[in-house]
Amino acid sequence: MRRGFLPQTKGKKAPPATKKRVLSKGQEETAETVLTPSSPSEDSMNQLLITAALPESGGDVCECLLFPETLDMLDNLRGFPYPMDQPLLPAYRITRIEGKGLAMVSTRFIAMGDVIMSERPLIIVPAQGILDSDCCEVSINRNEGPLSDAVNRMLPENKAAFWALHNCHKDDGRTDAIAGIMLSNAISIGGLPPGHTYMAVCDHVSRINHSCTPNSYPVFHVPSLSYRVFALCDIAAGDEITWQYIDIRPSAAERSKALEPYKFQCTIAAFEPSVLPWAVFNRHLPDDWLINQCKQNLELLRSEKMWERCYHKTLLKLMESYICLGDAENASLWARKLIKCRWQPEKEQDESFENETPSAVRKIPPGCPFTLTMNGVNSGANGRPAFSVTERGTEELRPAPYGKQKKIVVPEGYGSTLKITEKDPLSGSDPNPDSMTCTTMPQTGDTIDERHLTECLFFSGSKEVLLSIAGFPHEMQQPSEAAHRVGPAGDKGLGMFSTRLIGAGELIMSERPLAILPRGMPTPVPPNFTQKQAMQLAMDEHEQMCAIAVNRLLPEAKAAFWALTNTHKEDGSGPIAGIMRTNGIAAENLRPGVQSAMGIYSAVCKEISRMNHSCRPNTQPVFHPASLSFRLYAVRDIPQGEELTFAYTNIQMPAGHRNRALRPYQFTCRCSACLNAKLSDKRRKKIAGFAPDVRSWAADHTLTDDWLIVQCREQLERIDSEGFEADEAYYDALKTLMEFYLCLGDAENAAVWADKMEQCRWTTRRFDSSSATLQKLSLK
């Protein structure tokens, strides 16, 4: 949270002059096309916010301004609202501290990890365009109407508490009273879909003062619609309870600058412990090097009373270091300390190779999403939140229409007028966040094979992700001997088949997509449109933009694109979107900072898109950004002549759910798992619910030495019966067995399971810290 101090947005640069360069075969390259949508209506957002008092039953009511999708999610949450988690004995009081005003102070000893208090906010409102823009005061004041309505709806005691909060913007002459209190006291909220960020103001949590050495941390708990404040360390009776308003991990100079308005100084240096460089890239370092570094950092953290993320990460690395060394006793010691860090996520992937890390892909869910944005994507000056009608994958997002639909007529005169600008293809993306860049990738060297070019329609920043990869584009990997063919597959149409025996983990083929297209894009929607008209307008806009990229394809690639199946001819989709919805597979990690569904592109391939579905897939495609290609791996041994398949949907779901998810593809799966659904569903439920954890086993001395190995072997038997090797559950079981033997000091058996892990080239889990364990083992 940032209280009262707002980031400034830099001005945008003009695009460079148009240039042309020559590709191989003397062909002139088409300049990039930048597409900028028209400006939206000023008053659109207010039409989409719903004012609600939640929960509808019980006390502690919170006034909310929510988007419809968020309200639907809460309404459908089983058991909502959950009871708030409160300590047995009160642990704090609000009192006045000289020089700070009101503050929260402990009234008794509070142990690290204990819940200090839980509180439902007074009010929850959208945050987009409020905290992210240099013009946020204008945005808030434009929403002063709905904000004041929500405040006026509060119960008298809640309204009094709201107006009693501090307002550090009352003298700036730009911000109204309600907006000033929101900016001074708001705390961000995560976990409320669909991709929106909210801010909340509380009676007591908003009274907690800042410290660069905080001793508490608030966590928003969606099912109870409340904040839980956890103790980051032991807190003595009478100590002030504090948390940080800024990120306390940057350099001392950056922290000092950010804290100038508060007159705080921070002396601790940032520390990022990493098992991977110690175990793999710096093999000359002694076994105890990382352990000593971590212990030194713990001393610094304790002296600075800095208990948040860095503390948890250091404990985690200490435990993993001892696991690498096969020291079960010390690993168990640090595992028990980790369990106390209840304010941290239970599972956290600490190491990620951004841009260069392949991502295991899935079929783009059939209801290709279209985002209806009232004012573009984080659109600078106006910056109002986006209303999205997007698909939720299996559960969370509303799907676009499919099947035979009644034709929706969009009134004439609506829709954006695209501004098309030609750019030098060697330059970066257009800096305008409302613009999209249509470009041909890759664009380096004169030896590029024109058969392996991809037309891309990118949001701002995606092109830079690729160009920042050292050596881009990397060469596409191919097997030494051809392993597949495309041919007739009976009533399925075309399919892909093995032409020889393919071993588990073997690369079958690599392919650069014909096109990489956005799953949706910002679309201005008039406030008087119905939901169906808004969806149809967004689909029309999406088709119009994607057509620019497809029309740039070379003749052979264009023919391959149009030859693909289209199962969306009667649901309002255009022909390009229909082919994309039918054949697209996910291309992730190309939009920095975007974690929602809009951060995933849809890639259409010539051959991989021909592969048919199975709930027992024998392959898994992996997107590799560094080569801008998909690598197809065998997840188990595949005999010659067998059809190559991968899963279009989540195979952990029951058979009935899977076939409902497959309806947009206009077929019903007839694999053995679907034909024998009762037995298969029972096994798959056990597979999905199994959570092997060396930490818990190492910390619980009541469990026998072979307890975990028995559990994992039973899991592997279920996986084999279900053909479930493509799922992450398979890799998790192998990893647990390897770590289990390491903890017992049995390097020989650990090596057996490490070798099986190494074959799982399709899973991104190989790139977390467990890969370091594997490498460290190989040195023994």
PDB file of C-alpha atoms in Angstrom, residues 178-376:
ATOM      1  CA  ILE A 178     -13.984  11.111   0.701  1.00  0.00           C
ATOM      2  CA  ALA A 179     -11.269  10.629  -1.922  1.00  0.00           C
ATOM      3  CA  GLY A 180      -8.671  12.042   0.482  1.00  0.00           C
ATOM      4  CA  ILE A 181      -9.603   9.574   3.210  1.00  0.00           C
ATOM      5  CA  MET A 182      -9.524   6.713   0.693  1.00  0.00           C
ATOM      6  CA  LEU A 183      -6.053   7.668  -0.553  1.00  0.00           C
ATOM      7  CA  SER A 184      -4.700   8.175   2.982  1.00  0.00           C
ATOM      8  CA  ASN A 185      -5.965   4.921   4.486  1.00  0.00           C
ATOM      9  CA  ALA A 186      -6.696   2.414   1.711  1.00  0.00           C
ATOM     10  CA  ILE A 187      -5.188  -1.067   1.723  1.00  0.00           C
ATOM     11  CA  SER A 188      -5.049  -3.116  -1.493  1.00  0.00           C
ATOM     12  CA  ILE A 189      -7.078  -6.301  -1.922  1.00  0.00           C
ATOM     13  CA  GLY A 190      -6.129  -9.273  -4.050  1.00  0.00           C
ATOM     14  CA  GLY A 191      -8.011 -12.457  -4.866  1.00  0.00           C
ATOM     15  CA  LEU A 192     -11.193 -10.862  -6.173  1.00  0.00           C
ATOM     16  CA  PRO A 193     -11.676 -11.741  -9.884  1.00  0.00           C
ATOM     17  CA  PRO A 194     -11.776 -11.049 -12.725  1.00  0.00           C
ATOM     18  CA  GLY A 195      -8.424  -9.312 -12.802  1.00  0.00           C
ATOM     19  CA  HIS A 196      -9.601  -6.212 -10.925  1.00  0.00           C
ATOM     20  CA  THR A 197      -7.768  -4.697  -7.980  1.00  0.00           C
ATOM     21  CA  TYR A 198      -9.777  -3.271  -5.125  1.00  0.00           C
ATOM     22  CA  MET A 199      -8.899  -1.030  -2.182  1.00  0.00           C
ATOM     23  CA  ALA A 200     -10.422  -1.114   1.282  1.00  0.00           C
ATOM     24  CA  VAL A 201     -10.622   1.200   4.272  1.00  0.00           C
ATOM     25  CA  CYS A 202     -10.913  -0.290   7.766  1.00  0.00           C
ATOM     26  CA  ASP A 203     -11.732   1.127  11.184  1.00  0.00           C
ATOM     27  CA  HIS A 204      -8.801  -0.442  13.056  1.00  0.00           C
ATOM     28  CA  VAL A 205      -6.430  -1.954  10.447  1.00  0.00           C
ATOM     29  CA  SER A 206      -6.187   1.458   8.770  1.00  0.00           C
ATOM     30  CA  ARG A 207      -4.943   2.837  12.112  1.00  0.00           C
ATOM     31  CA  ILE A 208      -1.796   0.678  12.036  1.00  0.00           C
ATOM     32  CA  ASN A 209       1.231   2.913  11.529  1.00  0.00           C
ATOM     33  CA  HIS A 210       4.208   2.311   9.251  1.00  0.00           C
ATOM     34  CA  SER A 211       7.602   0.917  10.148  1.00  0.00           C
ATOM     35  CA  CYS A 212      10.513  -0.290   8.024  1.00  0.00           C
ATOM     36  CA  THR A 213      10.872  -3.023  10.659  1.00  0.00           C
ATOM     37  CA  PRO A 214       7.219  -4.138  10.825  1.00  0.00           C
ATOM     38  CA  ASN A 215       5.984  -6.710  13.303  1.00  0.00           C
ATOM     39  CA  SER A 216       2.626  -7.476  11.665  1.00  0.00           C
ATOM     40  CA  TYR A 217       1.169  -8.165   8.239  1.00  0.00           C
ATOM     41  CA  PRO A 218      -2.485  -7.932   7.100  1.00  0.00           C
ATOM     42  CA  VAL A 219      -3.781 -10.621   4.724  1.00  0.00           C
ATOM     43  CA  PHE A 220      -7.155 -10.310   2.996  1.00  0.00           C
ATOM     44  CA  HIS A 221      -9.264 -13.452   3.395  1.00  0.00           C
ATOM     45  CA  VAL A 222     -11.897 -13.567   0.624  1.00  0.00           C
ATOM     46  CA  PRO A 223     -14.271 -16.198   2.112  1.00  0.00           C
ATOM     47  CA  SER A 224     -14.775 -14.120   5.278  1.00  0.00           C
ATOM     48  CA  LEU A 225     -14.412 -10.772   3.443  1.00  0.00           C
ATOM     49  CA  SER A 226     -12.004  -9.649   6.130  1.00  0.00           C
ATOM     50  CA  TYR A 227      -8.404  -8.759   6.860  1.00  0.00           C
ATOM     51  CA  ARG A 228      -6.424 -11.048   9.143  1.00  0.00           C
ATOM     52  CA  VAL A 229      -3.475  -9.358  10.846  1.00  0.00           C
ATOM     53  CA  PHE A 230      -0.666 -11.814  11.645  1.00  0.00           C
ATOM     54  CA  ALA A 231       2.291 -11.328  13.966  1.00  0.00           C
ATOM     55  CA  LEU A 232       5.517 -11.482  11.978  1.00  0.00           C
ATOM     56  CA  CYS A 233       7.550 -12.013  15.143  1.00  0.00           C
ATOM     57  CA  ASP A 234       7.021 -12.309  18.884  1.00  0.00           C
ATOM     58  CA  ILE A 235       5.420  -9.060  20.106  1.00  0.00           C
ATOM     59  CA  ALA A 236       5.738  -8.030  23.752  1.00  0.00           C
ATOM     60  CA  ALA A 237       2.861  -6.465  25.675  1.00  0.00           C
ATOM     61  CA  GLY A 238       2.852  -2.700  25.149  1.00  0.00           C
ATOM     62  CA  ASP A 239       4.708  -2.776  21.789  1.00  0.00           C
ATOM     63  CA  GLU A 240       3.220  -0.776  18.945  1.00  0.00           C
ATOM     64  CA  ILE A 241       1.863  -2.977  16.148  1.00  0.00           C
ATOM     65  CA  THR A 242       3.183  -1.790  12.773  1.00  0.00           C
ATOM     66  CA  TRP A 243       3.489  -2.824   9.136  1.00  0.00           C
ATOM     67  CA  GLN A 244       5.136  -1.330   6.061  1.00  0.00           C
ATOM     68  CA  TYR A 245       3.419   1.129   3.692  1.00  0.00           C
ATOM     69  CA  ILE A 246       6.114   0.644   1.033  1.00  0.00           C
ATOM     70  CA  ASP A 247       8.212  -2.207  -0.301  1.00  0.00           C
ATOM     71  CA  ILE A 248      11.032  -2.599   2.225  1.00  0.00           C
ATOM     72  CA  ARG A 249      13.210  -4.777  -0.033  1.00  0.00           C
ATOM     73  CA  PRO A 250      14.785  -2.237  -2.447  1.00  0.00           C
ATOM     74  CA  SER A 251      18.149  -0.596  -1.845  1.00  0.00           C
ATOM     75  CA  ALA A 252      18.634   1.739   1.106  1.00  0.00           C
ATOM     76  CA  ALA A 253      18.705   4.774  -1.205  1.00  0.00           C
ATOM     77  CA  GLU A 254      15.410   3.797  -2.852  1.00  0.00           C
ATOM     78  CA  ARG A 255      13.752   3.134   0.483  1.00  0.00           C
ATOM     79  CA  SER A 256      14.995   6.416   1.894  1.00  0.00           C
ATOM     80  CA  LYS A 257      13.597   8.277  -1.097  1.00  0.00           C
ATOM     81  CA  ALA A 258      10.236   6.526  -0.846  1.00  0.00           C
ATOM     82  CA  LEU A 259      10.091   7.244   2.890  1.00  0.00           C
ATOM     83  CA  GLU A 260      11.097  10.902   2.787  1.00  0.00           C
ATOM     84  CA  PRO A 261       7.520  12.072   3.545  1.00  0.00           C
ATOM     85  CA  TYR A 262       7.529   9.787   6.636  1.00  0.00           C
ATOM     86  CA  LYS A 263      11.125  10.603   7.791  1.00  0.00           C
ATOM     87  CA  PHE A 264      12.039   6.916   8.149  1.00  0.00           C
ATOM     88  CA  GLN A 265      15.403   5.353   7.368  1.00  0.00           C
ATOM     89  CA  CYS A 266      16.158   1.690   6.635  1.00  0.00           C
ATOM     90  CA  THR A 267      19.651   0.167   6.954  1.00  0.00           C
ATOM     91  CA  ILE A 268      19.188  -3.472   5.901  1.00  0.00           C
ATOM     92  CA  ALA A 269      20.375  -4.446   2.422  1.00  0.00           C
ATOM     93  CA  ALA A 270      18.294  -6.548   0.085  1.00  0.00           C
ATOM     94  CA  PHE A 271      19.084 -10.256   0.201  1.00  0.00           C
ATOM     95  CA  GLU A 272      17.877 -12.805  -2.363  1.00  0.00           C
ATOM     96  CA  PRO A 273      19.035 -16.303  -1.335  1.00  0.00           C
ATOM     97  CA  SER A 274      19.056 -18.789  -4.189  1.00  0.00           C
ATOM     98  CA  VAL A 275      19.719 -22.513  -4.134  1.00  0.00           C
ATOM     99  CA  LEU A 276      20.072 -22.728  -7.921  1.00  0.00           C
ATOM    100  CA  PRO A 277      23.234 -20.593  -8.454  1.00  0.00           C
ATOM    101  CA  TRP A 278      24.883 -22.242  -5.432  1.00  0.00           C
ATOM    102  CA  ALA A 279      24.108 -25.770  -6.593  1.00  0.00           C
ATOM    103  CA  VAL A 280      24.473 -25.408 -10.364  1.00  0.00           C
ATOM    104  CA  PHE A 281      26.217 -22.325 -11.639  1.00  0.00           C
ATOM    105  CA  ASN A 282      28.825 -21.884  -8.874  1.00  0.00           C
ATOM    106  CA  ARG A 283      29.967 -25.440  -8.232  1.00  0.00           C
ATOM    107  CA  HIS A 284      33.263 -24.251  -6.795  1.00  0.00           C
ATOM    108  CA  LEU A 285      31.432 -22.920  -3.716  1.00  0.00           C
ATOM    109  CA  PRO A 286      31.599 -25.123  -0.599  1.00  0.00           C
ATOM    110  CA  ASP A 287      28.568 -27.043   0.616  1.00  0.00           C
ATOM    111  CA  ASP A 288      28.015 -24.712   3.557  1.00  0.00           C
ATOM    112  CA  TRP A 289      28.378 -21.454   1.587  1.00  0.00           C
ATOM    113  CA  LEU A 290      24.647 -20.748   1.135  1.00  0.00           C
ATOM    114  CA  ILE A 291      23.857 -21.896   4.670  1.00  0.00           C
ATOM    115  CA  ASN A 292      26.326 -19.367   6.074  1.00  0.00           C
ATOM    116  CA  GLN A 293      24.920 -16.607   3.852  1.00  0.00           C
ATOM    117  CA  CYS A 294      21.378 -17.368   5.001  1.00  0.00           C
ATOM    118  CA  LYS A 295      22.313 -17.451   8.687  1.00  0.00           C
ATOM    119  CA  GLN A 296      24.087 -14.111   8.385  1.00  0.00           C
ATOM    120  CA  ASN A 297      21.001 -12.670   6.751  1.00  0.00           C
ATOM    121  CA  LEU A 298      18.786 -14.006   9.559  1.00  0.00           C
ATOM    122  CA  GLU A 299      20.907 -12.072  12.049  1.00  0.00           C
ATOM    123  CA  LEU A 300      20.412  -8.905  10.008  1.00  0.00           C
ATOM    124  CA  LEU A 301      16.689  -9.552   9.719  1.00  0.00           C
ATOM    125  CA  ARG A 302      16.367 -10.070  13.467  1.00  0.00           C
ATOM    126  CA  SER A 303      18.373  -6.951  14.269  1.00  0.00           C
ATOM    127  CA  GLU A 304      16.232  -4.898  11.893  1.00  0.00           C
ATOM    128  CA  LYS A 305      13.022  -6.691  12.994  1.00  0.00           C
ATOM    129  CA  MET A 306      12.249  -7.280   9.332  1.00  0.00           C
ATOM    130  CA  TRP A 307      10.003 -10.341   9.439  1.00  0.00           C
ATOM    131  CA  GLU A 308       8.044 -10.203   6.221  1.00  0.00           C
ATOM    132  CA  ARG A 309       8.884 -11.951   2.902  1.00  0.00           C
ATOM    133  CA  CYS A 310      12.684 -11.956   3.228  1.00  0.00           C
ATOM    134  CA  TYR A 311      12.463 -13.860   6.524  1.00  0.00           C
ATOM    135  CA  HIS A 312      10.256 -16.597   5.070  1.00  0.00           C
ATOM    136  CA  LYS A 313      12.436 -16.885   1.952  1.00  0.00           C
ATOM    137  CA  THR A 314      15.618 -17.244   4.005  1.00  0.00           C
ATOM    138  CA  LEU A 315      14.098 -20.012   6.139  1.00  0.00           C
ATOM    139  CA  LEU A 316      12.931 -21.785   2.982  1.00  0.00           C
ATOM    140  CA  LYS A 317      16.401 -21.682   1.442  1.00  0.00           C
ATOM    141  CA  LEU A 318      18.000 -22.989   4.607  1.00  0.00           C
ATOM    142  CA  MET A 319      15.638 -25.966   4.644  1.00  0.00           C
ATOM    143  CA  GLU A 320      16.227 -26.643   0.922  1.00  0.00           C
ATOM    144  CA  SER A 321      19.993 -26.375   1.389  1.00  0.00           C
ATOM    145  CA  TYR A 322      19.952 -29.066   4.066  1.00  0.00           C
ATOM    146  CA  ILE A 323      17.708 -31.243   1.871  1.00  0.00           C
ATOM    147  CA  CYS A 324      20.284 -30.897  -0.916  1.00  0.00           C
ATOM    148  CA  LEU A 325      22.961 -32.044   1.507  1.00  0.00           C
ATOM    149  CA  GLY A 326      20.845 -34.963   2.768  1.00  0.00           C
ATOM    150  CA  ASP A 327      20.758 -33.556   6.332  1.00  0.00           C
ATOM    151  CA  ALA A 328      17.241 -34.556   7.443  1.00  0.00           C
ATOM    152  CA  GLU A 329      17.681 -33.414  11.050  1.00  0.00           C
ATOM    153  CA  ASN A 330      18.541 -29.801  10.209  1.00  0.00           C
ATOM    154  CA  ALA A 331      16.026 -29.720   7.331  1.00  0.00           C
ATOM    155  CA  SER A 332      13.352 -30.718   9.839  1.00  0.00           C
ATOM    156  CA  LEU A 333      14.432 -27.925  12.207  1.00  0.00           C
ATOM    157  CA  TRP A 334      13.969 -25.215   9.582  1.00  0.00           C
ATOM    158  CA  ALA A 335      10.764 -26.826   8.283  1.00  0.00           C
ATOM    159  CA  ARG A 336       9.202 -26.361  11.727  1.00  0.00           C
ATOM    160  CA  LYS A 337      10.184 -22.680  11.713  1.00  0.00           C
ATOM    161  CA  LEU A 338       8.634 -22.293   8.247  1.00  0.00           C
ATOM    162  CA  ILE A 339       5.309 -23.680   9.451  1.00  0.00           C
ATOM    163  CA  LYS A 340       5.006 -20.738  11.847  1.00  0.00           C
ATOM    164  CA  CYS A 341       5.108 -18.218   8.951  1.00  0.00           C
ATOM    165  CA  ARG A 342       1.334 -18.275   8.459  1.00  0.00           C
ATOM    166  CA  TRP A 343       1.274 -14.907   6.696  1.00  0.00           C
ATOM    167  CA  GLN A 344       3.075 -16.364   3.671  1.00  0.00           C
ATOM    168  CA  PRO A 345       1.517 -18.450   0.853  1.00  0.00           C
ATOM    169  CA  GLU A 346       1.822 -22.173   1.528  1.00  0.00           C
ATOM    170  CA  LYS A 347       3.599 -22.787  -1.777  1.00  0.00           C
ATOM    171  CA  GLU A 348       5.903 -20.307  -3.442  1.00  0.00           C
ATOM    172  CA  GLN A 349       8.100 -20.710  -6.497  1.00  0.00           C
ATOM    173  CA  ASP A 350      11.161 -18.679  -5.642  1.00  0.00           C
ATOM    174  CA  GLU A 351      13.235 -19.176  -8.746  1.00  0.00           C
ATOM    175  CA  SER A 352      11.879 -18.257 -12.166  1.00  0.00           C
ATOM    176  CA  PHE A 353      13.794 -17.810 -15.389  1.00  0.00           C
ATOM    177  CA  GLU A 354      11.738 -14.990 -16.849  1.00  0.00           C
ATOM    178  CA  ASN A 355      11.482 -14.966 -20.621  1.00  0.00           C
ATOM    179  CA  GLU A 356      13.797 -17.934 -21.105  1.00  0.00           C
ATOM    180  CA  THR A 357      11.769 -20.437 -19.083  1.00  0.00           C
ATOM    181  CA  PRO A 358       9.519 -22.655 -21.209  1.00  0.00           C
ATOM    182  CA  SER A 359       5.899 -22.766 -20.090  1.00  0.00           C
ATOM    183  CA  ALA A 360       3.809 -25.931 -20.278  1.00  0.00           C
ATOM    184  CA  VAL A 361       0.816 -25.012 -22.406  1.00  0.00           C
ATOM    185  CA  ARG A 362      -2.813 -25.974 -22.551  1.00  0.00           C
ATOM    186  CA  LYS A 363      -5.486 -25.645 -25.169  1.00  0.00           C
ATOM    187  CA  ILE A 364      -7.001 -22.178 -24.990  1.00  0.00           C
ATOM    188  CA  PRO A 365     -10.380 -22.827 -23.296  1.00  0.00           C
ATOM    189  CA  PRO A 366     -13.064 -22.775 -25.976  1.00  0.00           C
ATOM    190  CA  GLY A 367     -14.962 -19.686 -24.858  1.00  0.00           C
ATOM    191  CA  CYS A 368     -12.302 -17.310 -26.176  1.00  0.00           C
ATOM    192  CA  PRO A 369     -12.551 -14.280 -23.874  1.00  0.00           C
ATOM    193  CA  PHE A 370     -13.139 -10.741 -24.962  1.00  0.00           C
ATOM    194  CA  THR A 371     -12.491  -7.928 -22.530  1.00  0.00           C
ATOM    195  CA  LEU A 372     -14.909  -5.022 -22.663  1.00  0.00           C
ATOM    196  CA  THR A 373     -12.854  -2.140 -21.353  1.00  0.00           C
ATOM    197  CA  MET A 374     -14.510   1.175 -20.626  1.00  0.00           C
ATOM    198  CA  ASN A 375     -11.317   3.161 -20.987  1.00  0.00           C
ATOM    199  CA  GLY A 376      -8.546   1.084 -22.480  1.00  0.00           C
TER     200      GLY A 376
END
